[in-house]
Short mmCIF file of C-alpha atoms and ligand atoms in Angstrom, two decimals:
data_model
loop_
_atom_site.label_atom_id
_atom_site.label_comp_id
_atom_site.label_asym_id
_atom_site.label_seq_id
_atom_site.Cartn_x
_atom_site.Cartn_y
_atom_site.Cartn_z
CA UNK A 15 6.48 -4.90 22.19
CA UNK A 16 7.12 -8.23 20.27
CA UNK A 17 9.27 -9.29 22.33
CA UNK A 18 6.94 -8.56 25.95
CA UNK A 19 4.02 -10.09 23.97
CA UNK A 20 5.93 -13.59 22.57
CA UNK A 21 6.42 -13.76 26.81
CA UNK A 22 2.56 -12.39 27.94
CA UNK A 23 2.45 -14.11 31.07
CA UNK A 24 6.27 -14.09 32.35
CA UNK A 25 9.07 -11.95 33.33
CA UNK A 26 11.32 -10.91 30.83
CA UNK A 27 14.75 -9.66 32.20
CA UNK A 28 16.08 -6.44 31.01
CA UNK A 29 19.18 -8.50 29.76
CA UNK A 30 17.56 -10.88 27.70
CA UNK A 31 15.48 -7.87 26.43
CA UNK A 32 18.61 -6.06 25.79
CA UNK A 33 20.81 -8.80 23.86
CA UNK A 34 17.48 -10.12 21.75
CA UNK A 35 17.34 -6.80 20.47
CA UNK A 36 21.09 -5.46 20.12
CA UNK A 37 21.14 -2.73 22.74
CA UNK A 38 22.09 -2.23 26.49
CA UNK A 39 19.43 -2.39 29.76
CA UNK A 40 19.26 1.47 29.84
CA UNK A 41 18.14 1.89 26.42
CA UNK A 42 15.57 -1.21 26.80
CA UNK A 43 15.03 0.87 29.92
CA UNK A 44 13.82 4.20 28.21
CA UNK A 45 11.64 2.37 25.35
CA UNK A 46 9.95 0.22 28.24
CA UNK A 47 9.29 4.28 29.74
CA UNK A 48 8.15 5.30 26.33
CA UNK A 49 5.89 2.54 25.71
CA UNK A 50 4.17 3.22 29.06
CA UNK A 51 4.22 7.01 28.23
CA UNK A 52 2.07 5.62 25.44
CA UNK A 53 -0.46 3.68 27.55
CA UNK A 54 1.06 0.29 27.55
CA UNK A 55 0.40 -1.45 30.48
CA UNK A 56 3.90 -3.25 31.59
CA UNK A 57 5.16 -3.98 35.33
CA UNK A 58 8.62 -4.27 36.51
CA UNK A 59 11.73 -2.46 36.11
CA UNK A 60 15.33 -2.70 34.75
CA UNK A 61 16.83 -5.43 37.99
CA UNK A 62 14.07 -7.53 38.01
CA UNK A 63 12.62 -7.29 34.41
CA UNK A 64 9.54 -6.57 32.45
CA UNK A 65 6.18 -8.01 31.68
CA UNK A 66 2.96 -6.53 30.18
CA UNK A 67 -0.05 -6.68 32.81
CA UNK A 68 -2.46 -6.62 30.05
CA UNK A 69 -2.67 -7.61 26.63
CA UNK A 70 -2.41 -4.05 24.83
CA UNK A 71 -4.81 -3.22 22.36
CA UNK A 72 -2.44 -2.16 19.64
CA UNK A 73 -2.93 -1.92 16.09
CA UNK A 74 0.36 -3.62 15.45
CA UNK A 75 1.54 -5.83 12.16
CA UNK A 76 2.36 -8.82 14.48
CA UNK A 77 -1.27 -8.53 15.81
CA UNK A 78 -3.30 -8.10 12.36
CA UNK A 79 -1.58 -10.08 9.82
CA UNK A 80 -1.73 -13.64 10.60
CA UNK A 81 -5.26 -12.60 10.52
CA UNK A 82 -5.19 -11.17 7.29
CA UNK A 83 -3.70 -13.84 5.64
CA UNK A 84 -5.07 -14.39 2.29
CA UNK A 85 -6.31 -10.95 1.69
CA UNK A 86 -4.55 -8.08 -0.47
CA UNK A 87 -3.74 -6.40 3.20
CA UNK A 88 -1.62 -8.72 4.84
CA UNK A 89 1.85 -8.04 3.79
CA UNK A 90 2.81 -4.46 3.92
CA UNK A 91 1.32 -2.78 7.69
CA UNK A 92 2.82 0.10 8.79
CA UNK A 93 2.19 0.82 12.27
CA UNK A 94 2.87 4.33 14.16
CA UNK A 95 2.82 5.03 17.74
CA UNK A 96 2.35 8.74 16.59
CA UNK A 97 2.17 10.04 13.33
CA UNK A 98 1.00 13.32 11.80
CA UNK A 99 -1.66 11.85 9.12
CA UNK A 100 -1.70 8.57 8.21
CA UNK A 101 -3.37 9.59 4.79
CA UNK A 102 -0.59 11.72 4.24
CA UNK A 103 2.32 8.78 4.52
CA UNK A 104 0.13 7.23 2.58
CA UNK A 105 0.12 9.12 -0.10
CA UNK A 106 3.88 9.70 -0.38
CA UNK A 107 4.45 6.10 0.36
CA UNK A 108 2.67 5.45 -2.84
CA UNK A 109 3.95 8.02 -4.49
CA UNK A 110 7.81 6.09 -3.64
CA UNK A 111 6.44 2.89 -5.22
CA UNK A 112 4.95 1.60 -1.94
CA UNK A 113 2.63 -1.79 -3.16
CA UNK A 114 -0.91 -2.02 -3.31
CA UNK A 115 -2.99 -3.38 -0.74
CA UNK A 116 -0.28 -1.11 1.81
CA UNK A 117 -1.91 -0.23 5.29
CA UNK A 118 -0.94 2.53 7.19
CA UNK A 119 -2.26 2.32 11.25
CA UNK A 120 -1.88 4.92 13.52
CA UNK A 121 -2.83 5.13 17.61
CA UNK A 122 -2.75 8.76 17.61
CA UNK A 123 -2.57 11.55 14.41
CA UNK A 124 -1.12 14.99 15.28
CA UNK A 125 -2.81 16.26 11.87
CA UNK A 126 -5.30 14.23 11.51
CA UNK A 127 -7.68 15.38 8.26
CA UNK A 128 -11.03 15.01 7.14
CA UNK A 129 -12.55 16.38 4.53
CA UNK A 130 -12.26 19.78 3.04
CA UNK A 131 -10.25 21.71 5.79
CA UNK A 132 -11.74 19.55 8.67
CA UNK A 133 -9.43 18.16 11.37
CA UNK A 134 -9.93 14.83 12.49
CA UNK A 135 -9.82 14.43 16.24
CA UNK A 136 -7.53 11.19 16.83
CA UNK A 137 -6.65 10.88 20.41
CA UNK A 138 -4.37 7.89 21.30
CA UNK A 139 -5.44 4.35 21.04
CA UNK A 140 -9.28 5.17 21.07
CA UNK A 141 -10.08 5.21 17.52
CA UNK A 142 -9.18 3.41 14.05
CA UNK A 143 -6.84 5.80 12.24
CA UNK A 144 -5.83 3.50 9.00
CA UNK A 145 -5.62 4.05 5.31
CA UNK A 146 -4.97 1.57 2.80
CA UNK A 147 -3.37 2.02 -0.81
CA UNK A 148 -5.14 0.81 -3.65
CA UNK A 149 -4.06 0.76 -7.59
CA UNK A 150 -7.86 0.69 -9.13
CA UNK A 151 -7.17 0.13 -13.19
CA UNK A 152 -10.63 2.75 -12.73
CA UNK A 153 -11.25 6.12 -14.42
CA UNK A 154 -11.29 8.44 -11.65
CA UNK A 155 -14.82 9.44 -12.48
CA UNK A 156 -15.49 5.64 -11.03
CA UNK A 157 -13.15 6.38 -7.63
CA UNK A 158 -16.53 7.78 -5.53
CA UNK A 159 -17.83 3.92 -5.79
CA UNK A 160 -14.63 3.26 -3.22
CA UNK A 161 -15.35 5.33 -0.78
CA UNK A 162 -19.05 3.99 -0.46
CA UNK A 163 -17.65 0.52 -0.68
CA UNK A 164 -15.51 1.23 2.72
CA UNK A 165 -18.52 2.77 4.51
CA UNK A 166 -20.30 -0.34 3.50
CA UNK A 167 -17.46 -2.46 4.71
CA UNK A 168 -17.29 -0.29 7.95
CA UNK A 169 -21.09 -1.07 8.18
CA UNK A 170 -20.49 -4.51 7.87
CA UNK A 171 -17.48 -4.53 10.20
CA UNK A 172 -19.37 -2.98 13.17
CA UNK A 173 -22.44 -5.69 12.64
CA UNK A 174 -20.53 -8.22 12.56
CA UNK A 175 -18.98 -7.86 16.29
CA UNK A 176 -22.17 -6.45 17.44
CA UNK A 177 -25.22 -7.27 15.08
CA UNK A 178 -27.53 -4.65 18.10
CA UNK A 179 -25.56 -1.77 16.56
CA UNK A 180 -27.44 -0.42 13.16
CA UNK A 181 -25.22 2.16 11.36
CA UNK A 182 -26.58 4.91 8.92
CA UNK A 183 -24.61 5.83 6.22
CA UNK A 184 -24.67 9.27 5.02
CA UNK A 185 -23.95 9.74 1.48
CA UNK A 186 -20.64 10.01 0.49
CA UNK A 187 -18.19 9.09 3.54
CA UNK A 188 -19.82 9.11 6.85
CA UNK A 189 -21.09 6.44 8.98
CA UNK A 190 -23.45 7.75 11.82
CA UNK A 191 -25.07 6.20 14.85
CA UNK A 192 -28.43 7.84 16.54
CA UNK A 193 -27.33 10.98 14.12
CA UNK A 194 -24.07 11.17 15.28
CA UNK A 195 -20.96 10.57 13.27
CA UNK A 196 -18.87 7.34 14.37
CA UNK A 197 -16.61 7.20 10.96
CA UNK A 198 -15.03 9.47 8.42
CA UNK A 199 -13.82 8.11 5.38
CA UNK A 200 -10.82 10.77 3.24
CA UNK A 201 -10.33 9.22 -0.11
CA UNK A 202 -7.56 10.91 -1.69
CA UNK A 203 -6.42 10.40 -5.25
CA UNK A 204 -3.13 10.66 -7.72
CA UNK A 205 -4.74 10.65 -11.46
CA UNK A 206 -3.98 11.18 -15.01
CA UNK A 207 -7.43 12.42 -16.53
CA UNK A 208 -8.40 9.10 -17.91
CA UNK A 209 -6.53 6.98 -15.37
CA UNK A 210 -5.93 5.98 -11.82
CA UNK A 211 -2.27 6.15 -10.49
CA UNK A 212 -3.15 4.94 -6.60
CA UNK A 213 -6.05 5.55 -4.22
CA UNK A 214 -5.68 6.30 -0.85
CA UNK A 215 -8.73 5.26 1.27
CA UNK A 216 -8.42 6.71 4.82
CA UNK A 217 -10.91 5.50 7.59
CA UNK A 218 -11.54 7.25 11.04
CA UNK A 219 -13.47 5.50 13.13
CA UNK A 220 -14.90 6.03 16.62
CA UNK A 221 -14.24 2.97 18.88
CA UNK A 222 -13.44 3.87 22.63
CA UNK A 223 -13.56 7.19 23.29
CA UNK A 224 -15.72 8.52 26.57
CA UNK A 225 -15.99 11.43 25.63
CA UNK A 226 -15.04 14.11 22.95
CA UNK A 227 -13.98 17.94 22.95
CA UNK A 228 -16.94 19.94 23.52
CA UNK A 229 -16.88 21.41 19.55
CA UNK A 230 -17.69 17.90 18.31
CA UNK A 231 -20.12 16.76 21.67
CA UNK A 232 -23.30 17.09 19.73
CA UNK A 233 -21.97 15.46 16.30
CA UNK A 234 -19.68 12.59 17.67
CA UNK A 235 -20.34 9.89 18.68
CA UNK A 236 -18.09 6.35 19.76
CA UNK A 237 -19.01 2.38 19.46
CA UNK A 238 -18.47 2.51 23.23
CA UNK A 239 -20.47 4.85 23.85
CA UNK A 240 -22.99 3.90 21.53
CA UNK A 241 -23.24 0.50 23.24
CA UNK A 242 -21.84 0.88 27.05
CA UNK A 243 -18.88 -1.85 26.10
CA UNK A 244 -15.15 -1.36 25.08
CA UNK A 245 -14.46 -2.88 21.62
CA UNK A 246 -11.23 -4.88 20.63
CA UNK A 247 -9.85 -2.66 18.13
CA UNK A 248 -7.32 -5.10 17.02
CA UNK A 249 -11.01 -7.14 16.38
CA UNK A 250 -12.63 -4.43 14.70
CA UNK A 251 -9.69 -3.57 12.31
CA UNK A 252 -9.55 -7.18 10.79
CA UNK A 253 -13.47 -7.44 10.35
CA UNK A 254 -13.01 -4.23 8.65
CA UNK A 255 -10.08 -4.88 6.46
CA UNK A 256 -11.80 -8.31 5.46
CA UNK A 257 -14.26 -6.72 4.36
CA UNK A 258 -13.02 -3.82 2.70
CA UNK A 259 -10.84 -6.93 0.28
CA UNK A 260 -13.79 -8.58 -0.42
CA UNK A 261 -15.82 -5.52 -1.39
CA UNK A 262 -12.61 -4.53 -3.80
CA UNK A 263 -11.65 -7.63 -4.75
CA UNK A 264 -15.06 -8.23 -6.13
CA UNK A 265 -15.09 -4.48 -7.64
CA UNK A 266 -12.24 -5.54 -9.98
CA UNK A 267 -13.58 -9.00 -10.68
CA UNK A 268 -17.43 -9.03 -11.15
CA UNK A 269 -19.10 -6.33 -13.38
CA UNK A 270 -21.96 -6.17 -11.47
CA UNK A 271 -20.51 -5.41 -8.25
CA UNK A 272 -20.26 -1.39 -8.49
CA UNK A 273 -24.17 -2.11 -8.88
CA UNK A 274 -24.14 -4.51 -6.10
CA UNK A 275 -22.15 -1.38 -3.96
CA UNK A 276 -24.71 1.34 -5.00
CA UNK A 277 -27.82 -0.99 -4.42
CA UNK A 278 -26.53 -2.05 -0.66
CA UNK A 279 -25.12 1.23 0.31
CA UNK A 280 -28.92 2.73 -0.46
CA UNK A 281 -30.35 0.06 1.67
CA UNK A 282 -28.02 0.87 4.89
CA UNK A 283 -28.81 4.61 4.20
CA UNK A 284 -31.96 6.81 5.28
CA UNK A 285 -30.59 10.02 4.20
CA UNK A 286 -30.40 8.95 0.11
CA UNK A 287 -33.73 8.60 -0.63
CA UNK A 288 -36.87 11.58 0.58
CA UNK A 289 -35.02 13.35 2.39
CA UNK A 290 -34.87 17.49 1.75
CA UNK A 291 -31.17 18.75 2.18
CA UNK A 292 -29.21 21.38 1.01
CA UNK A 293 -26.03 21.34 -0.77
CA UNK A 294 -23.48 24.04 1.08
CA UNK A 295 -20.90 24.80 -0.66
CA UNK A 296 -23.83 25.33 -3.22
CA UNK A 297 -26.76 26.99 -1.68
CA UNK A 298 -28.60 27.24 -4.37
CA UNK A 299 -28.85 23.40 -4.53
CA UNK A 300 -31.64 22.68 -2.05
CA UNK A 301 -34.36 19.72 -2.68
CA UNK A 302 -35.41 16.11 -1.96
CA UNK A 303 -32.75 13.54 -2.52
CA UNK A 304 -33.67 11.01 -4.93
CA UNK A 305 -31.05 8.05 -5.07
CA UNK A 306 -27.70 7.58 -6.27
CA UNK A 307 -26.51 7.81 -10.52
CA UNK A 308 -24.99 4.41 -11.57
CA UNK A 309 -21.51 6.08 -10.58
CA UNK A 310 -22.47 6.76 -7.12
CA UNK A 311 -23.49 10.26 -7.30
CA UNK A 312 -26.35 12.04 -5.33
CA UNK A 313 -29.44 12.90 -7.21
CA UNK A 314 -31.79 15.85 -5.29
CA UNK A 315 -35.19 17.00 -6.99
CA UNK A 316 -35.11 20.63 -6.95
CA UNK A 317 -37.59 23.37 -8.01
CA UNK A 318 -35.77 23.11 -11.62
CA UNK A 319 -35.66 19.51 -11.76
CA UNK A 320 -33.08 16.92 -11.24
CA UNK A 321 -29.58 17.70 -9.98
CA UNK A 322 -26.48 15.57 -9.57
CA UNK A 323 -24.42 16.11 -6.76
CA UNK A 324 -20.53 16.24 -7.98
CA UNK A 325 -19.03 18.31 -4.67
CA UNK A 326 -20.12 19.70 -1.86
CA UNK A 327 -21.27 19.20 1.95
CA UNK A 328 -24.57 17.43 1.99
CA UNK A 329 -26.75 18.71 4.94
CA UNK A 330 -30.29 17.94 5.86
CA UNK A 331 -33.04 21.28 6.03
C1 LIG B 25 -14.22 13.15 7.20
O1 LIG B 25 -15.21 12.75 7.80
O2 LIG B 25 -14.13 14.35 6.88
C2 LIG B 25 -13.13 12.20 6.84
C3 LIG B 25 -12.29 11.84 8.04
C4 LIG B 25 -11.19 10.84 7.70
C5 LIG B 25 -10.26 10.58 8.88
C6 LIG B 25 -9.25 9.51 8.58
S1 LIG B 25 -8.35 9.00 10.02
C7 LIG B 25 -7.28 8.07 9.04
C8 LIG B 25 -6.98 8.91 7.81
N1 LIG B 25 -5.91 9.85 8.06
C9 LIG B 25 -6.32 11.11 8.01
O3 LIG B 25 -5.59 12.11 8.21
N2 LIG B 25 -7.63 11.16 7.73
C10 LIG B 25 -8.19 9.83 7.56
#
């Protein structure tokens, strides 16, 4: 792919393909089938030689970092063609050492997971599958303010390419459009009871998709077909990796910024104030919600009075 993209708009012979990376014209010949099998566009074949007829929209390294220069996400992207859960490689990555500020991209998840038991539907080169390792020096009873910090970034993110689209966030990790869910955010955790080990922040985000399986019609929703436009992806990923640094970076750096995180992620939501929901995994929760607790938490006015929300599936009545 490096190679066909250094050389966009010529010819690349199977030969020089071959000796620049240290194999023969048959093998170049079966990874040229195998990136087409993954919906790369290239023309040609092995006596004439190989070019791509349109830039692809990949989530690769060479793509994203030059753009991420300067931020804590711009050394260390993985990138997978296909890969089970990128939360999941992750989380043993970190568990191995792996630095933080490590981002782990995907085009298609075989397991992808959401929250709870959920699946995450992650069909190929569509969506945003990406999770990014963090080392918080944060009590994990402080971890919930990172998850609302990456909806806010994903907020931010979308507006930013297309200031039209106005995202609701729905307390903790979803972002929705007209009532539909366009993001998921999974933030797993490793934790001693007083301290953070690493953070895994995984992000699912609808970008391209037409259409979805007919279980998740009614809840799902995509940027394209929010807005009737494809989005750049590669785009879309740096706006929201930008942001996602500078809402962390300040986190760690300015004691007011959890504050500033709480505050903002109110504004962008209409579900966190007056609205009457019901907790599920908790049905006797039901009530009004009434803001968030300085650590991020959900506050509902029930019969008996004021209730925090620790766990559980928020739903509206
Ligand atoms: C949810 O809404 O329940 C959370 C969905 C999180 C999905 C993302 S996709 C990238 C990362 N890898 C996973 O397996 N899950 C998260």
């Amino acid at each position: 792919m490096r190679l066909l993209i250094a050389h966009a708009t010529v010819v690349v012979s199977g030969t020089k393909i071959a000796e620049e990376i240290g194999t023969g014209r048959s093998e170049v010949w079966r990874l040229v089938q195998q990136l087409r099998d993954l919906g790369v566009d290239i023309a040609g074949h092995p006596s004439t030689g190989y070019s791509l007829k349109s830039m692809p929209d990949l989530l690769l390294p060479d793509m994203l970092a030059p753009q991420l220069q300067g931020t804590i996400f711009g050394k260390h992207i993985h990138h997978y063609y296909k890969i089970g859960s990128t939360n999941t490689v992750a989380m043993e990555a970190a568990s191995a050492d792996a630095p933080e500020g490590s981002v782990f991209l995907a085009e298609q998840q075989t397991a992808g997971r959401g929250r709870g038991a959920n699946q995450w539907h992650s069909a190929r080169s569509v969506g945003i599958y990406c999770s990014v390792l963090l080392r918080p020096a944060l009590p994990p009873s402080d971890v919930l303010v990172l998850t609302l910090a990456a909806g806010l970034a994903v907020h931010s993110a979308i507006q930013e390419i297309d200031s039209r689209v106005v995202p609701d966030l729905k307390w903790p990790n979803d972002v929705l459009i007209g009532g539909k869910k366009v993001c998921g955010i999974l933030t797993e955790m490793n934790a001693e009871v007083t301290r953070v080990r690493y953070v895994v922040v995984g992000i699912g985000l609808n970008v391209n998709q037409s259409s979805f399986p007919a279980d998740l019609e009614a809840i799902a929703t995509s940027l394209r077909l929010a807005t009737g436009t494809e989005w750049s992806r590669v785009e879309l990923s740096v706006a929201l990796l930008k942001s996602l640094d500078r809402e962390y970076r300040n986190l760690l750096e300015d004691p007011d910024a959890a504050a500033s995180i709480l505050r903002r992620f109110q504004e962008r939501s209409s579900s966190v104030r007056g609205q009457r929901v019901e907790v599920v995994e908790n049905p006797e929760l039901e009530g009004v919600t009434e803001g968030l607790d300085s650590r991020g938490f959900l506050q509902v006015r029930t019969a008996q009075g004021l209730r925090t929300v620790l766990s559980g599936t928020v739903k509206p009545r």
